[in-house]
Structure formats: structure tokens, C-alpha cells
PDB file of C-alpha atoms in Angstrom:
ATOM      1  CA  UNK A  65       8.837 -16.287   3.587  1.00 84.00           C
ATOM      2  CA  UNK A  66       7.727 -12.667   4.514  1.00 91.00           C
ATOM      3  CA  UNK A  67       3.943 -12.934   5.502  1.00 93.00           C
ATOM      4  CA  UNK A  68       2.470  -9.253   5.147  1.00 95.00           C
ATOM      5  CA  UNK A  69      -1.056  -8.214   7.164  1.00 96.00           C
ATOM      6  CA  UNK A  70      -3.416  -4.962   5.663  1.00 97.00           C
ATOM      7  CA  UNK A  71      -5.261  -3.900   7.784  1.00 97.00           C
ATOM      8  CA  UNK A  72      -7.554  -0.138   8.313  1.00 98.00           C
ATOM      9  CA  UNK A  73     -10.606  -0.803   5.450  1.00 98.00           C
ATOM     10  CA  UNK A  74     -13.797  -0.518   5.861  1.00 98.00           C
ATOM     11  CA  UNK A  75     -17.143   1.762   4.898  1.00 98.00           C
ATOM     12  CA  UNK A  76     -16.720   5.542   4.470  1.00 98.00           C
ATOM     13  CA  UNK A  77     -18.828   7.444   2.845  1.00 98.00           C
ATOM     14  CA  UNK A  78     -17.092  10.121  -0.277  1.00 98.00           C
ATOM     15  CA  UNK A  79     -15.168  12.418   1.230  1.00 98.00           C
ATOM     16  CA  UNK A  80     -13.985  10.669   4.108  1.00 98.00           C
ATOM     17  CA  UNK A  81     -10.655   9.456   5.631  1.00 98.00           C
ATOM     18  CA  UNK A  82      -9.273   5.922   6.014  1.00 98.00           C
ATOM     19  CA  UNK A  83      -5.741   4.831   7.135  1.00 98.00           C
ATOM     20  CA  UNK A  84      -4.586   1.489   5.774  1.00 98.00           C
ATOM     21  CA  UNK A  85      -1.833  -0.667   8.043  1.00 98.00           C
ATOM     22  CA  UNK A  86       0.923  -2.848   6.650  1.00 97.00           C
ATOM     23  CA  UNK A  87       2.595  -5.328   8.929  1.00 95.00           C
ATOM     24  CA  UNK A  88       4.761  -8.100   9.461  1.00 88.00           C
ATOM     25  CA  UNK A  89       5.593  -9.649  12.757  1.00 79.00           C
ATOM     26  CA  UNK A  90       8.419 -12.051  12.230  1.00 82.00           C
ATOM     27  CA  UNK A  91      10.535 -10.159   9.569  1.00 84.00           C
ATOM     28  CA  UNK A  92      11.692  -6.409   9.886  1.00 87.00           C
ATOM     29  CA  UNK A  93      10.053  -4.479   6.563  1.00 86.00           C
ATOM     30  CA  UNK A  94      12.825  -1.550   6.622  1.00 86.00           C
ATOM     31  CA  UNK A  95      14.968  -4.244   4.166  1.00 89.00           C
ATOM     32  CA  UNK A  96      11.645  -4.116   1.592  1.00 93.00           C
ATOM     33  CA  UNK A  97      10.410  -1.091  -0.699  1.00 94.00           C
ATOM     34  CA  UNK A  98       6.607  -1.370  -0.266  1.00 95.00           C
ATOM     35  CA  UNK A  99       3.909  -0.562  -2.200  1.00 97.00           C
ATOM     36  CA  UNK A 100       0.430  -0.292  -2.273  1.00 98.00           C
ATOM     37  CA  UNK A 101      -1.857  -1.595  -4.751  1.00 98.00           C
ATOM     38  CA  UNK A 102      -5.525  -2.325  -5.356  1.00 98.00           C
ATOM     39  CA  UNK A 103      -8.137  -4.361  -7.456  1.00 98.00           C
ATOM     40  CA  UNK A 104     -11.816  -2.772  -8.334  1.00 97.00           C
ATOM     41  CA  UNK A 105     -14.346  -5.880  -9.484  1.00 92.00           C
ATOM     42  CA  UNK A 106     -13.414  -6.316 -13.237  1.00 94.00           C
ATOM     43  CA  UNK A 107     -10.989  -4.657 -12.919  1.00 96.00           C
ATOM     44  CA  UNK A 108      -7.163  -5.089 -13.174  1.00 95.00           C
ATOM     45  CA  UNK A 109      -4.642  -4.493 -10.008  1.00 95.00           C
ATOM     46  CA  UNK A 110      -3.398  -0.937 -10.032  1.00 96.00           C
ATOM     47  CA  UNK A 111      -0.550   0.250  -8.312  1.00 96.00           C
ATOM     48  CA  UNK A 112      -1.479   3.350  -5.894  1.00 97.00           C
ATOM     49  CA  UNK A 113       1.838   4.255  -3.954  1.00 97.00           C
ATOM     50  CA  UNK A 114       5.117   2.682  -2.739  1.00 96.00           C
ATOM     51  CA  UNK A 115       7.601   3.506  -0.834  1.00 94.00           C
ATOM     52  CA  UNK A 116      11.730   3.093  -0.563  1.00 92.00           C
ATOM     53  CA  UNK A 117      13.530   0.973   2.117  1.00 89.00           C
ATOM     54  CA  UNK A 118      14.543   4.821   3.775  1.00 87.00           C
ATOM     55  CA  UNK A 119      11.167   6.293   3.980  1.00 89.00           C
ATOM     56  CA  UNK A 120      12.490   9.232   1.816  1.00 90.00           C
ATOM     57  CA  UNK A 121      11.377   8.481  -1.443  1.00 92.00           C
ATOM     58  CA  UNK A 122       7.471   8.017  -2.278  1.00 94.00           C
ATOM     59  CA  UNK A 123       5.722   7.920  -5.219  1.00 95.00           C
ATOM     60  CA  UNK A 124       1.658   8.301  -6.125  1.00 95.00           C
ATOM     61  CA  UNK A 125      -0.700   7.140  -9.062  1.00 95.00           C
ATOM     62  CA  UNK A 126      -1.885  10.083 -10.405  1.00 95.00           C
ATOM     63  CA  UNK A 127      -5.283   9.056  -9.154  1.00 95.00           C
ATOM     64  CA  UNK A 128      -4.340   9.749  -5.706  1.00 96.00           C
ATOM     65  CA  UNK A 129      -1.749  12.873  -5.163  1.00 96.00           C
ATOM     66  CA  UNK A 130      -2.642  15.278  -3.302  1.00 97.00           C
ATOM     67  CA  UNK A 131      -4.846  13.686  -1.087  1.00 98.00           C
ATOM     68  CA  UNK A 132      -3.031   9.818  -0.874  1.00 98.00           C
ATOM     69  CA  UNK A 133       0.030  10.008   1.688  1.00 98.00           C
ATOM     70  CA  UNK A 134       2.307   6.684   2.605  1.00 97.00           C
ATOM     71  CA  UNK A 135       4.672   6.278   5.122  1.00 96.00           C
ATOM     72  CA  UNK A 136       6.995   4.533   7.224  1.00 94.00           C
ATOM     73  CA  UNK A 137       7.619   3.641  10.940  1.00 92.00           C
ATOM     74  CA  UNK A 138      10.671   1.584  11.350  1.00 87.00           C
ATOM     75  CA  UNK A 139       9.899   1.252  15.598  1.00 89.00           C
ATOM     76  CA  UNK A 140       6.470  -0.458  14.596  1.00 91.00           C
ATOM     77  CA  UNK A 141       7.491  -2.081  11.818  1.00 91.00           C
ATOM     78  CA  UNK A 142       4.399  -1.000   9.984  1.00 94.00           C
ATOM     79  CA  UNK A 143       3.719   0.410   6.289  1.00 96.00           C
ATOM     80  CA  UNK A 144       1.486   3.033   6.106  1.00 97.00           C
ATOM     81  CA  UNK A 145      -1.201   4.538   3.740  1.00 98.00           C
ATOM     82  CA  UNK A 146      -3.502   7.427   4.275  1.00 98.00           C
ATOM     83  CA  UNK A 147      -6.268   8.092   2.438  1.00 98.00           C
ATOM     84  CA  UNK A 148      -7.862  11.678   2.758  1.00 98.00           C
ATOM     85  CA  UNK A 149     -10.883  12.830   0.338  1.00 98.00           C
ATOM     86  CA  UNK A 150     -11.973   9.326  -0.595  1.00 98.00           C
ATOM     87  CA  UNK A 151     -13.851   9.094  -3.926  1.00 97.00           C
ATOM     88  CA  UNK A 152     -16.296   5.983  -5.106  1.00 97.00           C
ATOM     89  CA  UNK A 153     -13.652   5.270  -7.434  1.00 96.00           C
ATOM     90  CA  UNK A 154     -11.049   3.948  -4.398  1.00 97.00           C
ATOM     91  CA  UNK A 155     -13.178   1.315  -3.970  1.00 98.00           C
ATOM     92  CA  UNK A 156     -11.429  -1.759  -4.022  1.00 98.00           C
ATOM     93  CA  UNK A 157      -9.497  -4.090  -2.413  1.00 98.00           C
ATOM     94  CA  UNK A 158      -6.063  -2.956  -1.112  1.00 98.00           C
ATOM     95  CA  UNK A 159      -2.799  -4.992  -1.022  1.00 98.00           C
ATOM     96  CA  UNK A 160       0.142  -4.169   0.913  1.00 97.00           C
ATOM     97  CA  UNK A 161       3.491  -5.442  -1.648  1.00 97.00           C
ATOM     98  CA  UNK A 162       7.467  -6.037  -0.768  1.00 96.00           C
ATOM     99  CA  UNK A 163       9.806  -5.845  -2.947  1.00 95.00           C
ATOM    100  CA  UNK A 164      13.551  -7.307  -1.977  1.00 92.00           C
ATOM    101  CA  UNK A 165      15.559  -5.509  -4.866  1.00 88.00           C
ATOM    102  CA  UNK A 166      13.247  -2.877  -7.289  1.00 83.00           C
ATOM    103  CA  UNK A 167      14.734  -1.223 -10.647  1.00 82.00           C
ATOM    104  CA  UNK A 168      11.514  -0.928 -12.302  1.00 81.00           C
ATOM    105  CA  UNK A 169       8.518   1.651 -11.510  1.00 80.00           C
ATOM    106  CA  UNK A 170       7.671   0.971  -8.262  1.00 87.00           C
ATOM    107  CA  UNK A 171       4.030   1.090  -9.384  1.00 85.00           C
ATOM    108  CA  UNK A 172       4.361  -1.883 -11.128  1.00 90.00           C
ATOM    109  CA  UNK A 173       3.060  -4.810  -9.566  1.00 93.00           C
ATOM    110  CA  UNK A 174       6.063  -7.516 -11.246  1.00 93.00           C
ATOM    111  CA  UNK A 175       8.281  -5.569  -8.992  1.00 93.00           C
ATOM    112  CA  UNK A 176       7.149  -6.741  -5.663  1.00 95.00           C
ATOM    113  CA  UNK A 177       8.033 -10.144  -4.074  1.00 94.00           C
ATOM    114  CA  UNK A 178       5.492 -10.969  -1.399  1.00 95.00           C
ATOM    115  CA  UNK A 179       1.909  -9.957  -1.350  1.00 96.00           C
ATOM    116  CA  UNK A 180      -0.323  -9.649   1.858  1.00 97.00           C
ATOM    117  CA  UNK A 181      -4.094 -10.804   1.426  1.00 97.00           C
ATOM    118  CA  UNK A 182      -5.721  -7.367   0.737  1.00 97.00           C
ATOM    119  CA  UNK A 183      -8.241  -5.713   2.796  1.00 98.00           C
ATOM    120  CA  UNK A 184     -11.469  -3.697   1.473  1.00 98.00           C
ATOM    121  CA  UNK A 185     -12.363  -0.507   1.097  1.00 98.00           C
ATOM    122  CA  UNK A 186     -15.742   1.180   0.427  1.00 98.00           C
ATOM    123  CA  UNK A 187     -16.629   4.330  -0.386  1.00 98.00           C
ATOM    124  CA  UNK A 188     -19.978   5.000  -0.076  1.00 97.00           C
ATOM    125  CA  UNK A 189     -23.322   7.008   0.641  1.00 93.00           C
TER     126      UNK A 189
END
């Protein structure tokens, strides 16, 4: 089955920049949609942005527009997520989602097929 890799987190402190990676060696990821979620201690997994098999279609939790953006690159087979003008709140644990076949919300976490193992983010002073 697909085996997906996150990779980017770490510390930053509030107002900082972080670029998450999503990859998978053995499978090309232009067949999935992929999304982007993440999980705060207590609470529940949120869905943060996704994006279509094409690259052309995106979508953002509200949380996150403006300064969120996620992207594509079919030659390195790799998912991406920037994160500009980090708050406390985005801390969390991020996980990198494909989804085979979507005709739900994209945001919604029941849509997406394999799951990688999540990578954390802090933002911090």
C-alpha cells in the first residue's frame, strides 16, 4: 500500500515560517488528492488544506488562508505545505493524507485512504 513520509516540523517561534514535505518513494502521488491535516493534544484531527490530483484546485481551513499555501511537484513527487505567519495555535502534529477517489470535502479526514505518520510542529517563544 502507499506509504506517505512528512517531513519540515520543528520549533519556530510566532510569526515564523515552516515548510512541511509530503513524500512517497515507491508510488507516484499525482494519481492521489492530498491533504493536510493536524491533531493539537486533546484535541480532535482537523483538516488544514488539500489538494487535487492536477495541482489546480486547493482548498484552506479558514484558520489558515491567507498565510497557509499547498502545492504540488509532480518531478519530485512531493506534496507540499507552507506555512507563513505561524500562530501558537498551529501547534500540532501534521499528517500528510491520500485520497484514491474524493466526492466529499476534501477537508474531511473519511475522505483520505492512506495516512503518513505525522510530524510536529511548534510554535513558540
Amino acid at each position: 500500500q502507499l506509504q506517505l513520509v512528512e517531513s519540515g516540523g520543528g520549533l519556530v517561534q510566532p510569526g515564523g515560517s515552516l515548510r512541511l514535505s509530503c513524500a512517497a518513494s515507491k508510488f507516484t502521488l499525482h494519481y492521489y488528492a492530498i491533504g493536510w491535516f493536524r491533531q493539537a493534544p486533546g484535541k480532535e484531527r482537523e483538516g488544514v488544506s488539500c489538494i487535487d490530483r492536477s495541482g489546480n484546485n486547493t482548498n484552506y481551513a479558514d484558520s489558515v488562508k491567507g498565510r497557509f499555501t499547498i502545492s504540488r511537484d509532480n518531478a519530485q513527487n512531493t506534496v507540499y505545505l507552507q506555512m507563513n505567519s505561524l500562530k501558537p495555535e498551529a501547534t500540532a502534529v501534521y499528517f500528510c493524507a491520500a485520497a484514491v477517489r474524493m466526492f466529499g470535502p476534501c477537508v474531511l479526514a473519511a475522505e483520505y485512504d492512506y495516512w503518513g505518520q505525522g510530524t510536529q510542529v511548534t510554535v513558540s517563544s
